Amino acid sequence: MGVFTHEMEVVPHAIKSVEVLEGDGGPGTIKKINFADGMGITYVKHKVHTLDKQNRSTSYSAFEGDALGEKIEKTTEENKFDPAPNGGTIIKITTKFHSVGDAVITEEEMKKVMESRAQVYRAVEQYLVANPDA
């Protein structure tokens, strides 16, 4: 979700709107993702750090918003997208959780965040397969 530009088309049940607050989509871009009513969260801000189309990799941080909860100050994520041998995509994700003060982020809390991101990536993959020129 960090740099993808069709979030609302892919997961309209989850994302109400995306505002580009700063930048042109490349490194340094800051986006505010507003979640749909009923999601239990209202927004999160993302900052793009790298966008390497040739190597199919991105990195960004989520640094503000109630989507982070009370224990997480920010997350940083590095993504690498590689073609799978039988079609589809292999996504390698490295996420670092930065806690607020001495707060302890449990394994269960991290898994919950990662599963929600995996659902979005699966939806993105399905969208891009159906819309290869997107």
mmCIF file of N, CA and C in Angstrom:
data_model
loop_
_atom_site.group_PDB
_atom_site.id
_atom_site.type_symbol
_atom_site.label_atom_id
_atom_site.label_comp_id
_atom_site.label_asym_id
_atom_site.label_seq_id
_atom_site.Cartn_x
_atom_site.Cartn_y
_atom_site.Cartn_z
ATOM 1 N N MET A 1 0.792 -1.179 0.000
ATOM 2 C CA MET A 1 0.000 0.000 0.000
ATOM 3 C C MET A 1 0.849 1.263 0.000
ATOM 4 N N GLY A 2 2.072 1.122 0.341
ATOM 5 C CA GLY A 2 2.876 2.305 0.522
ATOM 6 C C GLY A 2 3.035 3.172 -0.690
ATOM 7 N N VAL A 3 3.199 2.604 -1.868
ATOM 8 C CA VAL A 3 3.419 3.414 -3.050
ATOM 9 C C VAL A 3 2.420 3.112 -4.145
ATOM 10 N N PHE A 4 1.574 2.154 -3.961
ATOM 11 C CA PHE A 4 0.593 1.783 -4.969
ATOM 12 C C PHE A 4 -0.378 2.932 -5.154
ATOM 13 N N THR A 5 -0.788 3.219 -6.382
ATOM 14 C CA THR A 5 -1.613 4.391 -6.647
ATOM 15 C C THR A 5 -3.081 4.076 -6.864
ATOM 16 N N HIS A 6 -3.476 2.820 -6.792
ATOM 17 C CA HIS A 6 -4.863 2.449 -7.046
ATOM 18 C C HIS A 6 -5.527 1.815 -5.825
ATOM 19 N N GLU A 7 -5.141 2.238 -4.624
ATOM 20 C CA GLU A 7 -5.645 1.609 -3.413
ATOM 21 C C GLU A 7 -7.171 1.569 -3.364
ATOM 22 N N MET A 8 -7.828 2.679 -3.710
ATOM 23 C CA MET A 8 -9.281 2.742 -3.598
ATOM 24 C C MET A 8 -9.964 1.815 -4.595
ATOM 25 N N GLU A 9 -9.373 1.627 -5.772
ATOM 26 C CA GLU A 9 -9.948 0.726 -6.761
ATOM 27 C C GLU A 9 -9.807 -0.727 -6.322
ATOM 28 N N VAL A 10 -8.716 -1.042 -5.657
ATOM 29 C CA VAL A 10 -8.414 -2.417 -5.282
ATOM 30 C C VAL A 10 -9.168 -2.851 -4.035
ATOM 31 N N VAL A 11 -9.219 -2.009 -3.035
ATOM 32 C CA VAL A 11 -9.872 -2.353 -1.771
ATOM 33 C C VAL A 11 -10.851 -1.245 -1.356
ATOM 34 N N PRO A 12 -11.885 -1.004 -2.187
ATOM 35 C CA PRO A 12 -12.810 0.097 -1.881
ATOM 36 C C PRO A 12 -13.594 -0.121 -0.588
ATOM 37 N N HIS A 13 -13.730 -1.371 -0.167
ATOM 38 C CA HIS A 13 -14.427 -1.658 1.085
ATOM 39 C C HIS A 13 -13.601 -1.236 2.299
ATOM 40 N N ALA A 14 -12.309 -1.019 2.103
ATOM 41 C CA ALA A 14 -11.419 -0.695 3.215
ATOM 42 C C ALA A 14 -10.890 0.740 3.167
ATOM 43 N N ILE A 15 -10.720 1.283 1.972
ATOM 44 C CA ILE A 15 -10.100 2.602 1.847
ATOM 45 C C ILE A 15 -11.090 3.598 1.251
ATOM 46 N N LYS A 16 -11.339 4.663 2.002
ATOM 47 C CA LYS A 16 -12.273 5.703 1.569
ATOM 48 C C LYS A 16 -11.608 6.670 0.596
ATOM 49 N N SER A 17 -10.378 7.095 0.919
ATOM 50 C CA SER A 17 -9.682 8.050 0.058
ATOM 51 C C SER A 17 -8.194 8.025 0.357
ATOM 52 N N VAL A 18 -7.435 8.524 -0.609
ATOM 53 C CA VAL A 18 -5.991 8.667 -0.454
ATOM 54 C C VAL A 18 -5.633 10.088 -0.854
ATOM 55 N N GLU A 19 -4.976 10.796 0.054
ATOM 56 C CA GLU A 19 -4.563 12.163 -0.209
ATOM 57 C C GLU A 19 -3.048 12.222 -0.324
ATOM 58 N N VAL A 20 -2.535 12.793 -1.405
ATOM 59 C CA VAL A 20 -1.101 13.036 -1.509
ATOM 60 C C VAL A 20 -0.857 14.385 -0.844
ATOM 61 N N LEU A 21 -0.170 14.352 0.276
ATOM 62 C CA LEU A 21 0.086 15.563 1.045
ATOM 63 C C LEU A 21 1.339 16.283 0.574
ATOM 64 N N GLU A 22 2.259 15.509 0.013
ATOM 65 C CA GLU A 22 3.551 16.066 -0.396
ATOM 66 C C GLU A 22 4.168 15.125 -1.417
ATOM 67 N N GLY A 23 4.784 15.677 -2.464
ATOM 68 C CA GLY A 23 5.529 14.866 -3.416
ATOM 69 C C GLY A 23 4.745 14.460 -4.649
ATOM 70 N N ASP A 24 5.409 13.650 -5.485
ATOM 71 C CA ASP A 24 4.855 13.254 -6.782
ATOM 72 C C ASP A 24 4.698 11.745 -6.926
ATOM 73 N N GLY A 25 4.750 11.017 -5.827
ATOM 74 C CA GLY A 25 4.638 9.564 -5.868
ATOM 75 C C GLY A 25 5.968 8.863 -5.669
ATOM 76 N N GLY A 26 7.062 9.559 -5.877
ATOM 77 C CA GLY A 26 8.389 8.982 -5.704
ATOM 78 C C GLY A 26 8.893 9.173 -4.283
ATOM 79 N N PRO A 27 10.189 8.935 -4.071
ATOM 80 C CA PRO A 27 10.770 9.106 -2.743
ATOM 81 C C PRO A 27 10.454 10.488 -2.167
ATOM 82 N N GLY A 28 10.114 10.497 -0.893
ATOM 83 C CA GLY A 28 9.742 11.731 -0.212
ATOM 84 C C GLY A 28 8.244 11.993 -0.190
ATOM 85 N N THR A 29 7.485 11.270 -1.003
ATOM 86 C CA THR A 29 6.036 11.467 -1.048
ATOM 87 C C THR A 29 5.402 11.047 0.270
ATOM 88 N N ILE A 30 4.482 11.857 0.744
ATOM 89 C CA ILE A 30 3.715 11.548 1.940
ATOM 90 C C ILE A 30 2.252 11.461 1.539
ATOM 91 N N LYS A 31 1.621 10.325 1.887
ATOM 92 C CA LYS A 31 0.217 10.100 1.587
ATOM 93 C C LYS A 31 -0.545 9.829 2.872
ATOM 94 N N LYS A 32 -1.782 10.323 2.912
ATOM 95 C CA LYS A 32 -2.686 10.020 4.015
ATOM 96 C C LYS A 32 -3.756 9.086 3.459
ATOM 97 N N ILE A 33 -3.837 7.897 4.034
ATOM 98 C CA ILE A 33 -4.821 6.905 3.607
ATOM 99 C C ILE A 33 -5.954 6.925 4.626
ATOM 100 N N ASN A 34 -7.145 7.296 4.154
ATOM 101 C CA ASN A 34 -8.331 7.369 4.998
ATOM 102 C C ASN A 34 -9.138 6.090 4.807
ATOM 103 N N PHE A 35 -9.425 5.410 5.899
ATOM 104 C CA PHE A 35 -10.105 4.126 5.842
ATOM 105 C C PHE A 35 -11.611 4.296 5.837
ATOM 106 N N ALA A 36 -12.283 3.340 5.244
ATOM 107 C CA ALA A 36 -13.741 3.354 5.144
ATOM 108 C C ALA A 36 -14.381 3.229 6.522
ATOM 109 N N ASP A 37 -15.594 3.768 6.620
ATOM 110 C CA ASP A 37 -16.360 3.640 7.860
ATOM 111 C C ASP A 37 -16.524 2.164 8.198
ATOM 112 N N GLY A 38 -16.467 1.870 9.468
ATOM 113 C CA GLY A 38 -16.641 0.497 9.910
ATOM 114 C C GLY A 38 -15.353 -0.298 9.975
ATOM 115 N N MET A 39 -14.237 0.276 9.561
ATOM 116 C CA MET A 39 -12.954 -0.437 9.593
ATOM 117 C C MET A 39 -12.346 -0.452 11.003
ATOM 118 N N GLY A 40 -12.811 0.430 11.874
ATOM 119 C CA GLY A 40 -12.275 0.471 13.230
ATOM 120 C C GLY A 40 -11.059 1.379 13.359
ATOM 121 N N ILE A 41 -10.596 1.922 12.263
ATOM 122 C CA ILE A 41 -9.485 2.878 12.244
ATOM 123 C C ILE A 41 -9.840 3.969 11.241
ATOM 124 N N THR A 42 -9.252 5.152 11.398
ATOM 125 C CA THR A 42 -9.614 6.249 10.499
ATOM 126 C C THR A 42 -8.555 6.550 9.443
ATOM 127 N N TYR A 43 -7.259 6.580 9.832
ATOM 128 C CA TYR A 43 -6.251 6.919 8.831
ATOM 129 C C TYR A 43 -4.859 6.468 9.258
ATOM 130 N N VAL A 44 -3.956 6.497 8.267
ATOM 131 C CA VAL A 44 -2.527 6.313 8.515
ATOM 132 C C VAL A 44 -1.786 7.157 7.473
ATOM 133 N N LYS A 45 -0.644 7.699 7.859
ATOM 134 C CA LYS A 45 0.203 8.426 6.915
ATOM 135 C C LYS A 45 1.400 7.562 6.561
ATOM 136 N N HIS A 46 1.742 7.566 5.264
ATOM 137 C CA HIS A 46 2.891 6.815 4.740
ATOM 138 C C HIS A 46 3.869 7.786 4.108
ATOM 139 N N LYS A 47 5.147 7.508 4.270
ATOM 140 C CA LYS A 47 6.191 8.253 3.565
ATOM 141 C C LYS A 47 6.999 7.272 2.740
ATOM 142 N N VAL A 48 7.103 7.548 1.442
ATOM 143 C CA VAL A 48 7.887 6.720 0.528
ATOM 144 C C VAL A 48 9.367 7.061 0.709
ATOM 145 N N HIS A 49 10.195 6.036 0.932
ATOM 146 C CA HIS A 49 11.634 6.250 1.058
ATOM 147 C C HIS A 49 12.355 5.885 -0.236
ATOM 148 N N THR A 50 12.019 4.730 -0.801
ATOM 149 C CA THR A 50 12.622 4.329 -2.080
ATOM 150 C C THR A 50 11.545 3.726 -2.967
ATOM 151 N N LEU A 51 11.736 3.898 -4.260
ATOM 152 C CA LEU A 51 10.864 3.306 -5.267
ATOM 153 C C LEU A 51 11.758 2.958 -6.450
ATOM 154 N N ASP A 52 12.081 1.675 -6.571
ATOM 155 C CA ASP A 52 13.006 1.205 -7.596
ATOM 156 C C ASP A 52 12.252 0.272 -8.544
ATOM 157 N N LYS A 53 11.740 0.842 -9.630
ATOM 158 C CA LYS A 53 10.941 0.056 -10.568
ATOM 159 C C LYS A 53 11.770 -1.025 -11.253
ATOM 160 N N GLN A 54 13.015 -0.716 -11.571
ATOM 161 C CA GLN A 54 13.869 -1.690 -12.255
ATOM 162 C C GLN A 54 14.077 -2.942 -11.406
ATOM 163 N N ASN A 55 14.302 -2.765 -10.108
ATOM 164 C CA ASN A 55 14.520 -3.899 -9.209
ATOM 165 C C ASN A 55 13.250 -4.339 -8.493
ATOM 166 N N ARG A 56 12.130 -3.730 -8.849
ATOM 167 C CA ARG A 56 10.821 -4.069 -8.279
ATOM 168 C C ARG A 56 10.851 -4.052 -6.753
ATOM 169 N N SER A 57 11.311 -2.934 -6.202
ATOM 170 C CA SER A 57 11.386 -2.835 -4.747
ATOM 171 C C SER A 57 10.930 -1.451 -4.284
ATOM 172 N N THR A 58 10.412 -1.424 -3.067
ATOM 173 C CA THR A 58 9.970 -0.177 -2.455
ATOM 174 C C THR A 58 10.318 -0.208 -0.970
ATOM 175 N N SER A 59 10.360 0.963 -0.381
ATOM 176 C CA SER A 59 10.427 1.047 1.073
ATOM 177 C C SER A 59 9.660 2.293 1.497
ATOM 178 N N TYR A 60 9.013 2.175 2.638
ATOM 179 C CA TYR A 60 8.245 3.293 3.157
ATOM 180 C C TYR A 60 8.066 3.122 4.659
ATOM 181 N N SER A 61 7.555 4.175 5.285
ATOM 182 C CA SER A 61 7.217 4.081 6.701
ATOM 183 C C SER A 61 5.780 4.542 6.894
ATOM 184 N N ALA A 62 5.124 3.941 7.860
ATOM 185 C CA ALA A 62 3.826 4.390 8.347
ATOM 186 C C ALA A 62 4.136 5.082 9.658
ATOM 187 N N PHE A 63 3.813 6.374 9.748
ATOM 188 C CA PHE A 63 4.335 7.131 10.883
ATOM 189 C C PHE A 63 3.300 7.908 11.682
ATOM 190 N N GLU A 64 2.076 7.906 11.257
ATOM 191 C CA GLU A 64 1.065 8.649 12.007
ATOM 192 C C GLU A 64 -0.300 8.048 11.724
ATOM 193 N N GLY A 65 -1.170 8.069 12.724
ATOM 194 C CA GLY A 65 -2.541 7.636 12.533
ATOM 195 C C GLY A 65 -2.957 6.577 13.518
ATOM 196 N N ASP A 66 -4.253 6.492 13.726
ATOM 197 C CA ASP A 66 -4.759 5.534 14.698
ATOM 198 C C ASP A 66 -4.605 4.094 14.233
ATOM 199 N N ALA A 67 -4.294 3.879 12.963
ATOM 200 C CA ALA A 67 -4.030 2.525 12.476
ATOM 201 C C ALA A 67 -2.809 1.914 13.156
ATOM 202 N N LEU A 68 -1.935 2.742 13.701
ATOM 203 C CA LEU A 68 -0.736 2.243 14.373
ATOM 204 C C LEU A 68 -1.011 1.796 15.799
ATOM 205 N N GLY A 69 -2.130 2.190 16.349
ATOM 206 C CA GLY A 69 -2.436 1.817 17.723
ATOM 207 C C GLY A 69 -1.660 2.664 18.719
ATOM 208 N N GLU A 70 -1.713 2.259 19.964
ATOM 209 C CA GLU A 70 -1.089 3.030 21.035
ATOM 210 C C GLU A 70 0.365 2.644 21.294
ATOM 211 N N LYS A 71 0.769 1.460 20.858
ATOM 212 C CA LYS A 71 2.115 0.974 21.166
ATOM 213 C C LYS A 71 3.136 1.235 20.060
ATOM 214 N N ILE A 72 2.661 1.476 18.840
ATOM 215 C CA ILE A 72 3.570 1.590 17.698
ATOM 216 C C ILE A 72 3.758 3.054 17.320
ATOM 217 N N GLU A 73 5.012 3.503 17.368
ATOM 218 C CA GLU A 73 5.346 4.865 16.941
ATOM 219 C C GLU A 73 5.336 4.936 15.414
ATOM 220 N N LYS A 74 5.969 3.935 14.800
ATOM 221 C CA LYS A 74 5.991 3.852 13.336
ATOM 222 C C LYS A 74 6.411 2.450 12.939
ATOM 223 N N THR A 75 6.152 2.133 11.686
ATOM 224 C CA THR A 75 6.691 0.909 11.088
ATOM 225 C C THR A 75 7.471 1.326 9.855
ATOM 226 N N THR A 76 8.512 0.582 9.557
ATOM 227 C CA THR A 76 9.221 0.778 8.295
ATOM 228 C C THR A 76 9.152 -0.550 7.551
ATOM 229 N N GLU A 77 8.987 -0.444 6.247
ATOM 230 C CA GLU A 77 8.793 -1.653 5.459
ATOM 231 C C GLU A 77 9.606 -1.589 4.180
ATOM 232 N N GLU A 78 10.252 -2.710 3.878
ATOM 233 C CA GLU A 78 10.960 -2.892 2.606
ATOM 234 C C GLU A 78 10.259 -4.030 1.880
ATOM 235 N N ASN A 79 9.934 -3.806 0.610
ATOM 236 C CA ASN A 79 9.227 -4.800 -0.200
ATOM 237 C C ASN A 79 10.022 -5.104 -1.459
ATOM 238 N N LYS A 80 10.064 -6.363 -1.811
ATOM 239 C CA LYS A 80 10.699 -6.816 -3.055
ATOM 240 C C LYS A 80 9.694 -7.714 -3.752
ATOM 241 N N PHE A 81 9.387 -7.398 -5.017
ATOM 242 C CA PHE A 81 8.395 -8.124 -5.801
ATOM 243 C C PHE A 81 9.106 -8.868 -6.923
ATOM 244 N N ASP A 82 9.005 -10.194 -6.927
ATOM 245 C CA ASP A 82 9.641 -11.011 -7.963
ATOM 246 C C ASP A 82 8.603 -11.901 -8.620
ATOM 247 N N PRO A 83 8.758 -12.138 -9.926
ATOM 248 C CA PRO A 83 7.827 -13.051 -10.596
ATOM 249 C C PRO A 83 7.982 -14.467 -10.049
ATOM 250 N N ALA A 84 6.858 -15.119 -9.825
ATOM 251 C CA ALA A 84 6.875 -16.516 -9.383
ATOM 252 C C ALA A 84 7.032 -17.408 -10.604
ATOM 253 N N PRO A 85 7.697 -18.552 -10.464
ATOM 254 C CA PRO A 85 7.947 -19.419 -11.622
ATOM 255 C C PRO A 85 6.665 -19.910 -12.312
ATOM 256 N N ASN A 86 5.580 -20.053 -11.563
ATOM 257 C CA ASN A 86 4.341 -20.553 -12.153
ATOM 258 C C ASN A 86 3.307 -19.454 -12.335
ATOM 259 N N GLY A 87 3.742 -18.197 -12.396
ATOM 260 C CA GLY A 87 2.846 -17.058 -12.505
ATOM 261 C C GLY A 87 2.658 -16.421 -11.142
ATOM 262 N N GLY A 88 2.097 -15.259 -11.131
ATOM 263 C CA GLY A 88 1.906 -14.552 -9.874
ATOM 264 C C GLY A 88 3.177 -13.860 -9.428
ATOM 265 N N THR A 89 3.229 -13.549 -8.159
ATOM 266 C CA THR A 89 4.320 -12.754 -7.616
ATOM 267 C C THR A 89 4.757 -13.298 -6.260
ATOM 268 N N ILE A 90 6.064 -13.294 -6.044
ATOM 269 C CA ILE A 90 6.631 -13.585 -4.730
ATOM 270 C C ILE A 90 6.977 -12.233 -4.115
ATOM 271 N N ILE A 91 6.403 -11.961 -2.954
ATOM 272 C CA ILE A 91 6.656 -10.694 -2.280
ATOM 273 C C ILE A 91 7.463 -10.972 -1.024
ATOM 274 N N LYS A 92 8.622 -10.343 -0.940
ATOM 275 C CA LYS A 92 9.455 -10.444 0.266
ATOM 276 C C LYS A 92 9.303 -9.131 1.022
ATOM 277 N N ILE A 93 8.828 -9.226 2.255
ATOM 278 C CA ILE A 93 8.539 -8.048 3.059
ATOM 279 C C ILE A 93 9.357 -8.100 4.343
ATOM 280 N N THR A 94 10.044 -7.007 4.627
ATOM 281 C CA THR A 94 10.734 -6.859 5.899
ATOM 282 C C THR A 94 10.105 -5.668 6.596
ATOM 283 N N THR A 95 9.513 -5.920 7.743
ATOM 284 C CA THR A 95 8.861 -4.856 8.508
ATOM 285 C C THR A 95 9.549 -4.710 9.853
ATOM 286 N N LYS A 96 9.828 -3.471 10.199
ATOM 287 C CA LYS A 96 10.393 -3.166 11.514
ATOM 288 C C LYS A 96 9.371 -2.341 12.275
ATOM 289 N N PHE A 97 9.088 -2.784 13.503
ATOM 290 C CA PHE A 97 8.160 -2.092 14.379
ATOM 291 C C PHE A 97 8.958 -1.246 15.352
ATOM 292 N N HIS A 98 8.604 0.025 15.459
ATOM 293 C CA HIS A 98 9.249 0.934 16.400
ATOM 294 C C HIS A 98 8.210 1.284 17.457
ATOM 295 N N SER A 99 8.460 0.901 18.688
ATOM 296 C CA SER A 99 7.472 1.079 19.754
ATOM 297 C C SER A 99 7.528 2.484 20.348
ATOM 298 N N VAL A 100 6.420 2.853 20.963
ATOM 299 C CA VAL A 100 6.342 4.093 21.713
ATOM 300 C C VAL A 100 7.000 3.834 23.061
ATOM 301 N N GLY A 101 8.051 4.575 23.354
ATOM 302 C CA GLY A 101 8.747 4.404 24.637
ATOM 303 C C GLY A 101 9.183 2.971 24.858
ATOM 304 N N ASP A 102 8.851 2.421 26.008
ATOM 305 C CA ASP A 102 9.224 1.055 26.365
ATOM 306 C C ASP A 102 8.110 0.047 26.101
ATOM 307 N N ALA A 103 7.107 0.450 25.346
ATOM 308 C CA ALA A 103 5.982 -0.453 25.072
ATOM 309 C C ALA A 103 6.484 -1.723 24.387
ATOM 310 N N VAL A 104 5.873 -2.838 24.742
ATOM 311 C CA VAL A 104 6.222 -4.127 24.153
ATOM 312 C C VAL A 104 5.147 -4.500 23.137
ATOM 313 N N ILE A 105 5.571 -4.744 21.912
ATOM 314 C CA ILE A 105 4.657 -5.154 20.847
ATOM 315 C C ILE A 105 4.725 -6.672 20.777
ATOM 316 N N THR A 106 3.597 -7.317 20.991
ATOM 317 C CA THR A 106 3.574 -8.776 21.048
ATOM 318 C C THR A 106 3.621 -9.393 19.650
ATOM 319 N N GLU A 107 3.998 -10.646 19.613
ATOM 320 C CA GLU A 107 4.017 -11.402 18.359
ATOM 321 C C GLU A 107 2.619 -11.406 17.723
ATOM 322 N N GLU A 108 1.608 -11.555 18.538
ATOM 323 C CA GLU A 108 0.221 -11.565 18.042
ATOM 324 C C GLU A 108 -0.140 -10.230 17.390
ATOM 325 N N GLU A 109 0.273 -9.123 17.993
ATOM 326 C CA GLU A 109 0.003 -7.797 17.425
ATOM 327 C C GLU A 109 0.729 -7.621 16.093
ATOM 328 N N MET A 110 1.958 -8.097 16.012
ATOM 329 C CA MET A 110 2.700 -8.007 14.754
ATOM 330 C C MET A 110 2.050 -8.859 13.673
ATOM 331 N N LYS A 111 1.614 -10.066 14.031
ATOM 332 C CA LYS A 111 0.956 -10.955 13.063
ATOM 333 C C LYS A 111 -0.319 -10.328 12.528
ATOM 334 N N LYS A 112 -1.063 -9.651 13.383
ATOM 335 C CA LYS A 112 -2.305 -8.996 12.956
ATOM 336 C C LYS A 112 -2.010 -7.928 11.903
ATOM 337 N N VAL A 113 -0.990 -7.120 12.135
ATOM 338 C CA VAL A 113 -0.595 -6.090 11.170
ATOM 339 C C VAL A 113 -0.159 -6.742 9.857
ATOM 340 N N MET A 114 0.657 -7.772 9.960
ATOM 341 C CA MET A 114 1.180 -8.424 8.747
ATOM 342 C C MET A 114 0.065 -9.101 7.942
ATOM 343 N N GLU A 115 -0.905 -9.708 8.606
ATOM 344 C CA GLU A 115 -2.000 -10.347 7.881
ATOM 345 C C GLU A 115 -2.858 -9.319 7.152
ATOM 346 N N SER A 116 -3.092 -8.176 7.771
ATOM 347 C CA SER A 116 -3.882 -7.150 7.083
ATOM 348 C C SER A 116 -3.143 -6.640 5.847
ATOM 349 N N ARG A 117 -1.833 -6.518 5.939
ATOM 350 C CA ARG A 117 -1.050 -6.101 4.771
ATOM 351 C C ARG A 117 -1.049 -7.191 3.700
ATOM 352 N N ALA A 118 -0.965 -8.436 4.113
ATOM 353 C CA ALA A 118 -0.982 -9.541 3.139
ATOM 354 C C ALA A 118 -2.291 -9.556 2.370
ATOM 355 N N GLN A 119 -3.392 -9.278 3.042
ATOM 356 C CA GLN A 119 -4.680 -9.239 2.352
ATOM 357 C C GLN A 119 -4.693 -8.154 1.283
ATOM 358 N N VAL A 120 -4.128 -7.006 1.602
ATOM 359 C CA VAL A 120 -4.069 -5.912 0.626
ATOM 360 C C VAL A 120 -3.177 -6.305 -0.553
ATOM 361 N N TYR A 121 -2.018 -6.909 -0.272
ATOM 362 C CA TYR A 121 -1.132 -7.302 -1.367
ATOM 363 C C TYR A 121 -1.778 -8.346 -2.276
ATOM 364 N N ARG A 122 -2.533 -9.270 -1.694
ATOM 365 C CA ARG A 122 -3.248 -10.248 -2.526
ATOM 366 C C ARG A 122 -4.269 -9.548 -3.416
ATOM 367 N N ALA A 123 -4.975 -8.565 -2.866
ATOM 368 C CA ALA A 123 -5.951 -7.808 -3.656
ATOM 369 C C ALA A 123 -5.253 -7.016 -4.758
ATOM 370 N N VAL A 124 -4.101 -6.425 -4.449
ATOM 371 C CA VAL A 124 -3.334 -5.676 -5.453
ATOM 372 C C VAL A 124 -2.900 -6.604 -6.584
ATOM 373 N N GLU A 125 -2.400 -7.775 -6.233
ATOM 374 C CA GLU A 125 -1.967 -8.725 -7.257
ATOM 375 C C GLU A 125 -3.135 -9.104 -8.166
ATOM 376 N N GLN A 126 -4.279 -9.396 -7.577
ATOM 377 C CA GLN A 126 -5.453 -9.761 -8.382
ATOM 378 C C GLN A 126 -5.849 -8.600 -9.295
ATOM 379 N N TYR A 127 -5.808 -7.384 -8.784
ATOM 380 C CA TYR A 127 -6.141 -6.209 -9.573
ATOM 381 C C TYR A 127 -5.178 -6.049 -10.754
ATOM 382 N N LEU A 128 -3.875 -6.191 -10.482
ATOM 383 C CA LEU A 128 -2.886 -5.988 -11.541
ATOM 384 C C LEU A 128 -2.935 -7.087 -12.597
ATOM 385 N N VAL A 129 -3.251 -8.307 -12.194
ATOM 386 C CA VAL A 129 -3.411 -9.391 -13.174
ATOM 387 C C VAL A 129 -4.586 -9.074 -14.084
ATOM 388 N N ALA A 130 -5.675 -8.580 -13.501
ATOM 389 C CA ALA A 130 -6.865 -8.243 -14.285
ATOM 390 C C ALA A 130 -6.705 -6.954 -15.076
ATOM 391 N N ASN A 131 -5.787 -6.070 -14.638
ATOM 392 C CA ASN A 131 -5.569 -4.755 -15.262
ATOM 393 C C ASN A 131 -4.078 -4.543 -15.515
ATOM 394 N N PRO A 132 -3.488 -5.268 -16.456
ATOM 395 C CA PRO A 132 -2.030 -5.219 -16.619
ATOM 396 C C PRO A 132 -1.470 -3.853 -17.014
ATOM 397 N N ASP A 133 -2.305 -2.964 -17.515
ATOM 398 C CA ASP A 133 -1.816 -1.627 -17.907
ATOM 399 C C ASP A 133 -1.977 -0.605 -16.796
ATOM 400 N N ALA A 134 -2.416 -1.031 -15.606
ATOM 401 C CA ALA A 134 -2.635 -0.094 -14.497
ATOM 402 C C ALA A 134 -1.336 0.490 -14.004
#
